[in-house]
Coordinates of C-alpha atoms in Angstrom, one line a residue:
Chain A
M24 CA 7.2 -32.3 35.1
K25 CA 3.8 -33.5 34.1
L26 CA 1.8 -35.6 36.5
Q27 CA 1.5 -38.2 33.8
T28 CA 5.2 -38.3 33.2
R29 CA 5.9 -38.5 36.9
T30 CA 3.5 -41.4 37.5
T31 CA 4.9 -43.2 34.5
L32 CA 8.4 -42.7 35.7
N33 CA 7.5 -44.0 39.1
Y34 CA 5.8 -46.9 37.6
I35 CA 8.7 -47.8 35.4
V36 CA 11.2 -47.5 38.3
V37 CA 9.1 -49.7 40.6
S38 CA 8.1 -52.2 38.0
T39 CA 11.8 -52.6 36.9
F40 CA 12.7 -53.2 40.5
I41 CA 10.0 -55.8 41.0
Y42 CA 10.8 -57.3 37.7
V43 CA 14.5 -57.9 38.6
I44 CA 13.6 -59.2 42.1
V45 CA 11.0 -61.6 40.7
A46 CA 13.3 -62.8 37.9
V47 CA 16.2 -63.4 40.3
S48 CA 14.2 -65.2 42.9
F49 CA 12.4 -67.2 40.3
Y50 CA 15.7 -68.2 38.8
V51 CA 17.1 -69.1 42.2
A52 CA 14.0 -71.1 43.1
V53 CA 13.9 -73.1 39.8
Q54 CA 17.6 -73.8 40.1
Y55 CA 17.2 -74.9 43.7
V56 CA 14.4 -77.3 42.7
I57 CA 16.5 -78.7 39.9
Y58 CA 19.5 -79.3 42.1
E59 CA 17.2 -80.9 44.7
E60 CA 16.0 -83.2 42.0
V61 CA 19.4 -84.0 40.5
D62 CA 20.8 -84.6 44.0
R63 CA 18.0 -86.9 44.9
R64 CA 18.6 -88.9 41.7
L65 CA 22.3 -89.1 42.4
L66 CA 21.6 -90.4 45.9
V67 CA 19.4 -93.1 44.3
E68 CA 22.2 -94.0 41.9
K69 CA 24.6 -94.1 44.8
G70 CA 22.2 -96.6 46.4
D71 CA 22.1 -98.6 43.2
F72 CA 25.9 -98.6 43.0
E73 CA 26.4 -99.7 46.5
H74 CA 23.8 -102.4 46.1
F75 CA 25.4 -103.6 43.0
V76 CA 28.9 -103.7 44.6
D77 CA 27.6 -105.3 47.7
R78 CA 26.0 -108.0 45.8
S79 CA 28.6 -108.7 43.2
G80 CA 31.7 -107.7 45.2
Y81 CA 33.4 -106.0 42.2
W82 CA 33.0 -103.0 39.9
E83 CA 33.6 -102.6 36.3
S84 CA 33.8 -99.3 34.6
D85 CA 32.5 -100.8 31.4
S86 CA 29.2 -101.8 32.8
Y87 CA 28.0 -98.3 32.2
F88 CA 28.1 -97.8 28.5
V89 CA 26.5 -94.5 27.8
E90 CA 28.7 -92.0 29.5
D91 CA 31.7 -91.7 31.7
K92 CA 29.3 -91.4 34.5
I93 CA 30.9 -93.3 37.3
R94 CA 34.5 -92.9 38.2
V95 CA 36.1 -95.2 40.8
H96 CA 39.6 -94.8 42.0
A97 CA 41.5 -96.2 44.9
T98 CA 42.4 -94.0 47.8
S99 CA 43.6 -94.4 51.3
I100 CA 42.2 -91.1 52.6
S101 CA 38.6 -91.3 53.6
S102 CA 36.3 -88.3 53.0
P103 CA 32.7 -87.6 53.6
V104 CA 29.9 -87.7 51.0
E105 CA 30.1 -84.5 48.9
F106 CA 28.0 -82.9 46.2
K107 CA 29.6 -80.6 43.7
D108 CA 29.3 -78.9 40.3
T109 CA 31.9 -79.7 37.8
L110 CA 32.7 -79.1 34.1
L111 CA 33.8 -82.1 32.1
L112 CA 34.9 -82.4 28.6
G113 CA 32.1 -84.1 26.6
R114 CA 33.0 -87.4 25.0
Y115 CA 32.3 -86.4 21.5
A116 CA 32.0 -82.7 21.5
S117 CA 35.2 -81.1 22.6
Q118 CA 33.5 -78.7 25.0
F119 CA 32.9 -78.5 28.6
V120 CA 29.6 -79.7 29.8
P121 CA 28.2 -78.9 33.3
F122 CA 27.8 -81.9 35.6
R123 CA 26.6 -82.5 39.0
Q124 CA 28.6 -85.0 40.9
I125 CA 28.3 -87.0 44.1
S126 CA 31.5 -88.4 45.7
F127 CA 31.5 -91.0 48.4
D128 CA 33.8 -93.7 49.8
K129 CA 33.1 -97.3 49.1
E130 CA 34.9 -100.5 50.2
I131 CA 35.2 -102.8 47.3
S132 CA 36.9 -106.1 47.9
G133 CA 38.4 -104.8 51.1
K134 CA 39.9 -101.8 49.5
N135 CA 38.8 -98.2 49.9
Y136 CA 37.7 -96.5 46.8
R137 CA 36.5 -93.0 46.1
V138 CA 33.5 -93.2 43.9
S139 CA 32.1 -90.2 41.9
I140 CA 28.8 -90.5 40.2
R141 CA 28.0 -87.7 37.7
K142 CA 24.9 -86.5 36.0
S143 CA 24.8 -84.1 33.1
L144 CA 23.1 -80.9 33.9
I145 CA 22.8 -79.8 30.3
E146 CA 19.1 -80.7 29.9
F147 CA 18.3 -79.2 33.2
N148 CA 20.1 -76.0 32.3
Y149 CA 18.2 -75.9 29.1
L150 CA 15.0 -76.3 31.1
L151 CA 16.0 -73.6 33.4
S152 CA 16.7 -71.2 30.7
V153 CA 13.5 -72.0 28.8
I154 CA 11.5 -71.5 32.0
T155 CA 13.4 -68.3 32.8
I156 CA 12.9 -66.8 29.4
V157 CA 9.2 -67.7 29.2
M158 CA 8.8 -66.3 32.7
L159 CA 10.6 -63.1 31.7
V160 CA 8.6 -62.6 28.5
V161 CA 5.3 -63.2 30.3
L162 CA 6.2 -60.9 33.1
C163 CA 7.4 -58.2 30.7
A164 CA 4.2 -58.5 28.7
G165 CA 2.2 -58.3 31.9
F166 CA 4.0 -55.2 33.0
S167 CA 3.7 -53.6 29.6
L168 CA 0.0 -54.3 29.5
L169 CA -0.5 -53.0 33.0
Y170 CA 1.5 -49.9 32.0
V171 CA -0.7 -49.2 29.0
F172 CA -3.8 -49.8 31.0
Q173 CA -2.6 -47.6 33.8
R174 CA -1.7 -44.8 31.4
R175 CA -5.1 -45.0 29.7
T176 CA -7.1 -45.1 32.8
S177 CA -5.1 -42.3 34.5
K178 CA -5.5 -40.2 31.4
R179 CA -9.2 -40.7 31.6
L180 CA -9.4 -40.3 35.3
W181 CA -7.4 -37.0 35.3
Q182 CA -9.4 -35.6 32.4
P183 CA -11.7 -33.5 34.6
F184 CA -8.7 -32.1 36.4
Y185 CA -7.0 -31.0 33.1
E186 CA -10.3 -29.5 31.9
A187 CA -10.7 -27.6 35.2
L188 CA -7.0 -26.5 34.9
A189 CA -7.4 -25.3 31.4
K190 CA -10.6 -23.3 32.2
A191 CA -9.0 -21.8 35.4
T192 CA -6.0 -20.8 33.3
D193 CA -8.2 -19.1 30.7
F194 CA -10.2 -17.4 33.4
N195 CA -9.9 -13.6 33.0
V196 CA -11.4 -11.4 35.7
H197 CA -11.6 -8.5 33.2
H198 CA -14.0 -10.4 30.9
G199 CA -16.4 -11.0 33.7
D200 CA -17.3 -14.5 32.6
K201 CA -17.9 -16.9 35.5
L202 CA -16.0 -20.1 35.6
V203 CA -18.5 -22.9 35.0
L204 CA -17.1 -26.3 35.8
P205 CA -19.5 -29.2 35.5
K206 CA -20.3 -31.8 38.2
Q207 CA -17.9 -34.8 38.2
K208 CA -18.4 -38.4 39.2
I209 CA -15.2 -38.4 41.3
D210 CA -15.7 -36.6 44.7
E211 CA -12.3 -35.0 44.8
F212 CA -12.7 -33.4 41.4
N213 CA -16.2 -32.4 42.2
D214 CA -14.9 -30.7 45.3
L215 CA -12.2 -29.0 43.3
N216 CA -14.6 -27.7 40.7
A217 CA -17.0 -26.5 43.3
A218 CA -14.2 -24.7 45.1
L219 CA -12.9 -23.2 41.9
N220 CA -16.4 -22.1 40.9
K221 CA -17.0 -20.5 44.3
M222 CA -13.6 -18.8 44.3
T223 CA -13.9 -17.3 40.9
E224 CA -17.4 -16.1 41.6
K225 CA -16.0 -14.4 44.7
I226 CA -13.1 -12.9 42.8
L227 CA -15.5 -11.5 40.1
S228 CA -17.9 -10.0 42.6
D229 CA -15.0 -8.4 44.6
Y230 CA -13.5 -7.1 41.4
Q231 CA -16.8 -5.7 40.3
N232 CA -17.4 -4.1 43.7
L233 CA -13.9 -2.5 43.7
R234 CA -14.4 -1.2 40.2
E235 CA -17.7 0.3 41.0
F236 CA -16.5 1.7 44.2
T237 CA -13.5 3.4 42.6
E238 CA -15.6 4.9 39.8
N239 CA -18.4 5.9 42.1
A240 CA -16.0 7.5 44.6
S241 CA -14.3 9.4 41.8
H242 CA -17.6 10.7 40.4
E243 CA -18.9 11.5 43.9
I244 CA -15.8 13.7 44.3
Q245 CA -16.3 15.4 41.0
T246 CA -19.8 16.7 41.8
P247 CA -18.9 18.7 44.9
L248 CA -15.9 20.0 43.0
A249 CA -18.2 21.2 40.3
A250 CA -20.3 22.9 43.0
I251 CA -17.3 24.7 44.4
S252 CA -16.3 25.8 40.9
T253 CA -19.8 27.1 40.2
R254 CA -19.9 29.1 43.4
V255 CA -16.5 30.5 42.8
E256 CA -17.5 31.7 39.3
G257 CA -20.5 33.3 40.8
L258 CA -18.4 35.0 43.5
I259 CA -15.9 36.6 41.1
Q260 CA -18.8 38.3 39.4
D261 CA -19.4 40.3 42.5
P262 CA -17.7 43.7 42.2
S263 CA -18.0 44.4 46.0
I264 CA -15.4 41.8 46.8
S265 CA -11.9 43.1 47.6
A266 CA -8.9 42.3 45.4
K267 CA -7.4 40.3 48.3
H268 CA -10.5 38.1 48.6
I269 CA -10.7 37.7 44.9
Q270 CA -7.2 36.3 45.1
W271 CA -8.3 33.9 47.8
I272 CA -11.3 32.8 45.8
Q273 CA -9.0 32.2 42.9
D274 CA -6.8 30.1 45.0
I275 CA -9.8 28.0 46.2
H276 CA -10.8 27.6 42.6
E277 CA -7.3 26.5 41.5
S278 CA -7.1 24.0 44.3
A279 CA -10.5 22.6 43.4
M280 CA -9.5 22.3 39.8
R281 CA -6.2 20.6 40.8
L282 CA -8.0 18.2 43.0
S283 CA -10.3 17.4 40.1
R284 CA -7.4 16.8 37.7
L285 CA -5.7 14.6 40.4
N286 CA -8.9 12.7 40.9
H287 CA -9.2 12.2 37.1
A288 CA -5.6 11.0 36.7
L289 CA -5.9 8.6 39.6
L290 CA -9.1 7.3 38.2
I291 CA -7.3 6.6 34.9
L292 CA -4.5 4.7 36.7
T293 CA -7.1 2.6 38.6
K294 CA -9.0 1.9 35.4
I295 CA -5.9 0.7 33.7
D296 CA -5.0 -1.4 36.7
N297 CA -8.5 -2.8 36.7
G298 CA -8.0 -3.7 33.0
Q299 CA -10.9 -1.5 31.8
F300 CA -9.0 -0.6 28.7
Q301 CA -9.0 -4.1 27.4
D302 CA -10.0 -3.6 23.8
A303 CA -6.8 -3.0 22.0
D304 CA -6.5 -2.2 18.3
L305 CA -3.6 -1.9 16.0
V306 CA -2.8 1.8 16.4
D307 CA -0.6 3.8 14.0
L308 CA 1.4 5.7 16.5
N309 CA 2.9 8.0 13.8
R310 CA -0.6 9.3 13.2
V311 CA -1.2 9.8 17.0
V312 CA 2.1 11.7 17.3
R313 CA 1.2 13.9 14.3
K314 CA -2.2 14.7 15.8
H315 CA -0.8 15.7 19.2
V316 CA 2.1 17.6 17.6
D317 CA -0.6 19.6 15.7
E318 CA -2.6 20.2 18.9
M319 CA 0.5 21.4 20.8
E320 CA 2.1 23.2 17.9
E321 CA 1.0 26.6 19.1
L322 CA 2.4 26.1 22.6
I323 CA 5.6 24.6 21.3
A324 CA 6.1 27.5 18.9
F325 CA 5.3 30.0 21.6
K326 CA 7.9 28.5 23.9
E327 CA 10.3 28.7 20.9
I328 CA 11.0 25.0 21.1
N329 CA 12.5 23.6 18.0
L330 CA 10.4 20.5 17.2
R331 CA 11.7 17.8 14.9
V332 CA 9.7 14.7 14.0
E333 CA 11.7 12.0 12.3
E334 CA 9.5 9.3 11.0
S335 CA 11.8 6.7 9.4
E336 CA 9.3 4.0 9.6
S337 CA 5.7 3.5 10.7
F338 CA 5.2 2.2 14.3
T339 CA 2.1 0.3 14.9
A340 CA 1.3 -1.2 18.2
R341 CA -1.6 -3.1 19.8
V342 CA -2.9 -0.5 22.2
N343 CA -6.2 0.8 23.3
H344 CA -7.1 3.9 21.3
S345 CA -7.6 6.2 24.3
L346 CA -4.5 4.9 26.0
A347 CA -2.4 5.5 22.8
D348 CA -3.6 9.1 22.9
M349 CA -2.8 9.5 26.5
L350 CA 0.6 7.9 26.1
V351 CA 1.7 10.2 23.3
S352 CA 0.1 13.3 24.8
N353 CA 1.7 12.8 28.2
L354 CA 5.1 12.2 26.7
L355 CA 4.9 15.3 24.5
K356 CA 3.6 17.4 27.4
N357 CA 6.4 16.1 29.5
A358 CA 9.0 17.0 26.8
V359 CA 7.6 20.5 26.6
K360 CA 7.4 21.0 30.4
H361 CA 10.9 19.8 31.2
N362 CA 12.6 21.6 28.4
L363 CA 15.2 24.4 28.5
P364 CA 13.7 27.8 29.4
S365 CA 15.1 29.2 26.1
G366 CA 16.4 27.6 23.0
G367 CA 14.7 24.3 23.8
S368 CA 14.2 21.5 21.4
I369 CA 12.2 18.3 21.1
E370 CA 13.2 15.4 18.8
I371 CA 10.7 12.7 18.2
A372 CA 12.1 9.7 16.4
I373 CA 9.8 6.9 15.2
S374 CA 11.1 3.6 13.9
S375 CA 9.1 0.4 13.2
T376 CA 9.6 -0.8 16.8
S377 CA 10.2 2.3 18.8
L378 CA 9.1 5.9 19.6
R379 CA 11.7 8.2 21.2
F380 CA 11.3 11.6 22.7
V381 CA 14.6 13.5 23.2
N382 CA 14.7 16.9 24.8
P383 CA 17.4 19.0 26.6
G384 CA 16.8 19.9 30.2
A385 CA 18.2 20.1 33.7
P386 CA 19.3 16.8 35.1
L387 CA 16.7 14.8 37.1
T388 CA 16.2 15.7 40.8
V389 CA 14.6 12.3 41.4
P390 CA 16.5 9.0 40.8
P391 CA 15.8 7.8 37.3
R392 CA 14.4 4.5 38.5
K393 CA 11.8 6.4 40.4
L394 CA 10.9 8.7 37.5
F395 CA 7.9 6.6 36.4
E396 CA 6.5 6.2 39.9
R397 CA 3.5 8.1 41.1
F398 CA 3.9 11.6 42.5
Q399 CA 7.5 12.0 41.5
K400 CA 8.0 15.6 40.5
Q401 CA 11.0 17.2 39.0
D402 CA 10.0 20.6 40.3
K403 CA 7.8 20.7 43.4
S404 CA 6.6 24.2 42.8
T405 CA 5.0 23.7 39.5
G406 CA 1.4 22.7 39.0
S407 CA 2.4 19.3 37.8
L408 CA 0.5 16.4 39.3
G409 CA 3.4 14.0 39.0
L410 CA 1.2 11.4 37.5
G411 CA 1.8 11.8 33.7
L412 CA 4.7 9.5 33.5
A413 CA 3.2 7.0 35.9
I414 CA 0.2 6.8 33.5
V415 CA 2.6 6.3 30.6
K416 CA 4.4 3.5 32.5
K417 CA 1.1 1.8 33.2
I418 CA 0.0 2.0 29.6
C419 CA 3.3 0.5 28.5
E420 CA 3.0 -2.3 31.0
I421 CA -0.4 -3.5 29.8
S422 CA 0.4 -3.0 26.1
D423 CA 3.6 -5.1 25.9
L424 CA 5.7 -2.0 25.4
D425 CA 9.0 -1.3 27.2
L426 CA 9.7 2.1 28.6
D427 CA 13.2 3.4 29.1
Y428 CA 14.8 6.6 30.3
E429 CA 18.3 7.9 29.6
Y430 CA 20.1 11.1 30.4
S431 CA 23.4 12.0 28.6
N432 CA 25.0 15.2 27.5
G433 CA 22.1 17.2 29.0
L434 CA 19.5 15.3 26.9
H435 CA 16.6 13.5 28.4
S436 CA 15.5 10.6 26.3
I437 CA 12.4 8.5 26.9
S438 CA 11.7 5.7 24.5
V439 CA 8.8 3.3 24.1
T440 CA 9.8 0.1 22.5
K441 CA 8.0 -3.0 21.4
S442 CA 8.7 -5.8 23.9
S443 CA 10.9 -8.4 22.3
S444 CA 8.9 -11.3 23.8
Chain B
M10 CA -34.9 31.4 25.3
K11 CA -36.0 28.6 27.6
V12 CA -33.6 26.3 29.2
L13 CA -34.3 23.3 31.4
V14 CA -31.6 22.2 33.8
V15 CA -31.8 18.6 35.0
E16 CA -29.3 18.2 37.8
D17 CA -29.7 16.5 41.2
E18 CA -26.8 18.3 43.0
R19 CA -28.7 21.3 44.3
I20 CA -25.8 23.7 44.7
L21 CA -24.6 23.0 41.2
A22 CA -28.2 23.3 39.8
E23 CA -28.7 26.6 41.5
G24 CA -25.3 27.9 40.4
I25 CA -26.0 27.0 36.8
T26 CA -29.5 28.5 36.9
D27 CA -28.3 31.7 38.5
H28 CA -25.7 32.2 35.9
L29 CA -28.0 31.4 32.9
V30 CA -30.7 33.7 34.3
K31 CA -28.1 36.5 34.4
E32 CA -27.2 35.6 30.8
G33 CA -30.8 36.3 29.9
F34 CA -32.2 32.8 29.6
V35 CA -35.5 31.7 31.0
C36 CA -34.4 28.9 33.3
E37 CA -36.2 26.0 34.9
V38 CA -34.6 23.5 37.2
V39 CA -35.6 20.0 38.2
H40 CA -33.7 17.5 40.4
T41 CA -35.1 14.2 39.4
Y42 CA -35.7 12.1 36.4
A43 CA -39.4 11.9 37.0
A44 CA -39.8 15.7 37.2
A45 CA -37.7 16.1 34.1
A46 CA -39.7 13.6 32.1
Q47 CA -42.9 15.4 33.2
K48 CA -41.6 18.9 32.2
I49 CA -40.4 17.6 28.9
G50 CA -43.8 16.2 28.2
L51 CA -45.5 19.4 29.0
Y52 CA -43.4 22.2 27.8
K53 CA -41.2 23.1 25.0
Y54 CA -37.6 24.1 25.7
D55 CA -34.9 25.5 23.4
C56 CA -32.1 23.8 25.3
I57 CA -31.9 21.1 27.9
I58 CA -29.0 20.5 30.2
V59 CA -29.0 16.9 31.5
D60 CA -26.9 15.2 34.1
I61 CA -26.4 11.5 33.4
N62 CA -26.6 10.2 36.9
L63 CA -29.9 11.1 38.4
P64 CA -31.2 9.6 41.7
D65 CA -34.2 7.9 40.0
G66 CA -33.0 7.4 36.5
I67 CA -30.4 7.8 33.9
G68 CA -30.1 10.9 31.7
F69 CA -29.6 8.9 28.5
D70 CA -33.2 7.8 28.7
L71 CA -34.3 11.5 28.8
I72 CA -32.3 12.2 25.6
D73 CA -33.9 9.1 24.1
A74 CA -37.4 10.3 25.1
L75 CA -36.7 13.8 23.7
K76 CA -35.5 12.4 20.4
R77 CA -38.5 10.1 20.1
A78 CA -40.8 13.0 20.7
R79 CA -39.0 14.8 17.8
S80 CA -37.9 17.6 20.0
T81 CA -35.7 20.2 18.4
A82 CA -34.3 21.3 21.7
G83 CA -30.5 21.5 22.0
I84 CA -29.2 18.9 24.5
I85 CA -26.1 19.3 26.5
V86 CA -25.0 16.4 28.7
I87 CA -23.2 17.3 31.9
S88 CA -21.6 14.4 33.6
A89 CA -19.0 13.5 36.2
R90 CA -18.0 10.6 34.0
D91 CA -15.2 11.3 31.7
A92 CA -15.4 8.0 29.8
V93 CA -15.2 8.1 26.0
E94 CA -18.0 5.5 25.8
D95 CA -20.3 7.8 27.7
K96 CA -19.5 10.7 25.4
I97 CA -20.0 8.6 22.3
R98 CA -23.2 7.1 23.7
S99 CA -24.7 10.5 24.4
L100 CA -23.7 11.9 21.1
D101 CA -25.1 8.8 19.3
L102 CA -28.4 9.3 21.1
G103 CA -28.5 12.8 19.6
S104 CA -27.2 15.1 22.3
D105 CA -25.4 18.2 20.9
D106 CA -22.6 18.5 23.4
Y107 CA -20.9 16.8 26.4
L108 CA -19.4 18.6 29.3
T109 CA -17.4 16.9 32.0
K110 CA -17.8 18.1 35.6
P111 CA -16.4 20.3 36.9
F112 CA -16.8 22.8 34.1
H113 CA -16.8 26.6 33.9
L114 CA -20.2 28.3 33.7
S115 CA -18.9 30.6 31.0
E116 CA -18.0 27.5 29.0
L117 CA -21.5 26.0 29.4
N118 CA -23.0 29.4 28.4
A119 CA -20.7 29.5 25.3
R120 CA -21.8 26.0 24.4
I121 CA -25.5 26.8 24.7
R122 CA -25.0 29.9 22.5
S123 CA -23.1 27.8 20.0
I124 CA -25.9 25.3 19.8
M125 CA -28.4 28.1 19.4
R126 CA -26.4 29.5 16.6
R127 CA -26.2 26.2 14.9
R128 CA -30.0 25.9 15.1
N129 CA -30.2 29.4 13.6
Y130 CA -32.1 30.6 16.6
G131 CA -33.4 34.1 15.9
G132 CA -33.2 33.5 12.1
T133 CA -29.9 35.3 11.5
N134 CA -26.3 34.4 11.0
E135 CA -25.1 37.5 12.7
I136 CA -24.3 38.6 16.2
I137 CA -23.9 42.3 16.8
F138 CA -22.1 43.7 19.8
E139 CA -22.0 47.5 19.5
E140 CA -19.9 48.3 16.4
I141 CA -18.6 44.7 16.1
K142 CA -20.6 42.4 13.9
V143 CA -19.8 38.7 13.6
N144 CA -21.2 36.5 10.8
Y145 CA -20.8 33.0 12.2
A146 CA -21.9 31.3 9.0
T147 CA -18.9 32.7 7.2
R148 CA -16.7 33.2 10.3
T149 CA -16.1 36.8 9.4
V150 CA -15.8 39.8 11.7
F151 CA -16.6 43.4 10.8
V152 CA -16.0 46.6 12.7
N153 CA -18.1 49.4 11.4
E154 CA -18.8 47.3 8.3
E155 CA -15.1 47.0 7.7
E156 CA -13.8 43.4 7.8
V157 CA -11.3 42.4 10.4
F158 CA -9.1 39.5 9.6
L159 CA -8.7 37.2 12.6
T160 CA -6.9 34.0 13.1
K161 CA -8.9 31.0 14.2
K162 CA -7.9 31.3 17.8
E163 CA -8.6 35.1 17.8
Y164 CA -12.0 34.4 16.3
D165 CA -12.8 31.7 18.9
L166 CA -11.7 34.1 21.6
L167 CA -13.9 36.9 20.3
M168 CA -16.9 34.5 20.1
Y169 CA -16.2 33.4 23.7
F170 CA -16.1 36.9 24.9
I171 CA -19.3 37.9 23.1
A172 CA -21.1 34.9 24.4
N173 CA -20.0 35.8 27.9
K174 CA -20.2 39.5 27.7
E175 CA -20.4 41.4 31.0
I176 CA -19.1 38.4 32.8
A177 CA -15.8 38.1 34.7
L178 CA -13.9 35.3 33.0
T179 CA -11.0 33.5 34.7
K180 CA -7.9 33.0 32.6
A181 CA -8.3 29.3 33.1
S182 CA -11.8 29.2 31.6
V183 CA -10.7 31.1 28.6
A184 CA -7.5 29.0 28.1
E185 CA -9.5 25.8 28.5
H186 CA -12.0 27.0 26.0
L187 CA -9.2 27.6 23.4
W188 CA -7.0 24.6 24.1
G189 CA -9.1 22.1 25.9
D190 CA -7.3 19.7 28.1
N191 CA -3.8 20.6 26.9
V192 CA -4.0 23.7 29.2
D193 CA -2.2 22.3 32.2
T194 CA 0.9 24.3 31.6
A195 CA 1.3 27.8 32.9
D196 CA 2.6 28.8 29.5
S197 CA -0.9 28.8 28.0
F198 CA -1.7 31.9 30.0
D199 CA 1.1 33.7 28.3
I200 CA -0.1 32.5 24.9
L201 CA -3.6 33.7 25.9
Y202 CA -2.2 37.0 26.8
S203 CA -0.5 37.4 23.4
H204 CA -3.7 36.4 21.6
I205 CA -5.7 38.9 23.6
K206 CA -3.2 41.6 22.8
N207 CA -3.5 40.8 19.1
L208 CA -7.2 40.6 19.1
R209 CA -7.5 43.9 21.0
K210 CA -5.1 45.5 18.5
K211 CA -6.9 44.3 15.4
L212 CA -10.3 45.4 16.7
T213 CA -9.2 48.9 17.9
E214 CA -7.2 49.5 14.7
K215 CA -10.5 49.3 12.8
G216 CA -12.0 51.8 15.1
A217 CA -13.7 49.6 17.7
R218 CA -13.6 50.6 21.3
D219 CA -11.5 48.5 23.6
Y220 CA -14.0 46.2 25.3
I221 CA -11.5 43.7 26.7
Q222 CA -10.9 44.6 30.3
T223 CA -8.3 43.0 32.4
I224 CA -9.4 42.2 35.9
Y225 CA -6.4 41.9 38.2
G226 CA -6.0 38.5 39.7
I227 CA -8.9 37.0 37.8
G228 CA -8.7 37.3 34.1
Y229 CA -10.8 39.3 31.6
K230 CA -14.2 40.8 31.1
F231 CA -15.7 41.8 27.8
A232 CA -18.0 44.7 28.6
K233 CA -19.2 48.0 27.3
K234 CA -17.8 50.2 30.0

């Protein structure tokens, strides 16, 4: 939920609540005042009535012309003075009209009478409803105005926050652009911006340091390896070295080369992780496949692997060029390496959204879900580094491609598919 | 033929120099950018081998300086950095080749010879090794003036051998020369073996002596005796 929506909602709930309370209490207060007034007048009329009766000693209903306002009837039971609301049929209009009535006992000519004086409430009710409606309308307008004002000011007030949020969301450590958030008038936002500026600056410098460290470490490793390799090549030229020692020297050389390849592969993984292969282009994967098939053709033919490339459609994906090369090359090498010792085959199927490598081979010795992890080797004795598929996986991850593995009927199938999202 | 080696790692520089001297080059070695810049300004070299990362400068600037001085020297960049951008940059600046460390000395030697051939060093298109003659302009091979028809790989193999004659070559270096990075399968040694067998057969059939020696545990050597 948006901050704005949340505040608005809160505002509406609270203002409705206040609105109802104010309306009810206002209504009750006005009504109370009106009753007070009516009752007071009734008391005055009671006094007038008593005065009249005391002076004249009789009562005639006719003396009041306008309305059936005073009713007098004889009764033997004496009751206290009582106010009450009542509905009476109007004299001309045949509908009930609200009245306020005061009832009291009065002795007229030695006989006890119960006297009720009534006063129509109709004009007071009208007054009450007019006051209530006006009050409701004014209150409603007030609240609405306040709401609009609140919304506007909060929008303006939170503007720097939304700006900072948008910039922070856009921030990409790989682009290396610092987050530059301007100074704000409001202290909190100013602090927030300053904190964000400082934080991203730190992230950038840490990232840069890490990047440089990884690359430098990797290059520093390559140089002594080159020195080892050079010396080994020098040594094997020496005819006085025994065959056994030559073998040892060869082993040293092979290990050095392996270390170098390992270092190289790990560097690539780190570079991908660090997002140093950001510039992606639309790459025609069919062409990349053809290129690598051409390069590997000799090896494939030599191993008597039957290669079939089925290009039903063209598959273009947004990938970095070097990574696309690595992806296809690693998958192809993988298919060659883990093929049958004789009578092997590779089928490469390309559709507009997928690239699939299918080859027969022994079942996996590692669990399939671990296949794409680093240093997972099918055969521990081979010179394989166990990083090829980990690199493939990484490339897919950053290029919006899905990577799947299946094994059925003795066939390994690895497919690269465009992510549906 | 004069070669300048610019490399700060002393063991590596020494190894390269030793090897090139054995190959018949006149070699000079410097370990810093400043020394290299001075040498380049003073002397003329046929080939310059430059490391990119030098303690007091960057190798790219040396290439730039050479090109601005209109030097005709061949330039081979040797670098621990295997980034495509670095390769492109050094080739754009006008270097002739790029080798990623670690590399085989025999490969470096073959690359220098290839550059020298491209510059027509010595004013001929031919290399002669005993009764074998290679015309590298037309990529044709003759034994006793009779043409031998070689496949591309066999031709590359022969050129590599001739460039590195009298040198013990590891199988890995030969295989890497022929197939580049795709060599990390043990199978390539078997293919190499079959190529060598074919090359040997084609050459000896035309009456050449068998110069390809197999050195147990190491690889091969192309030598007269």
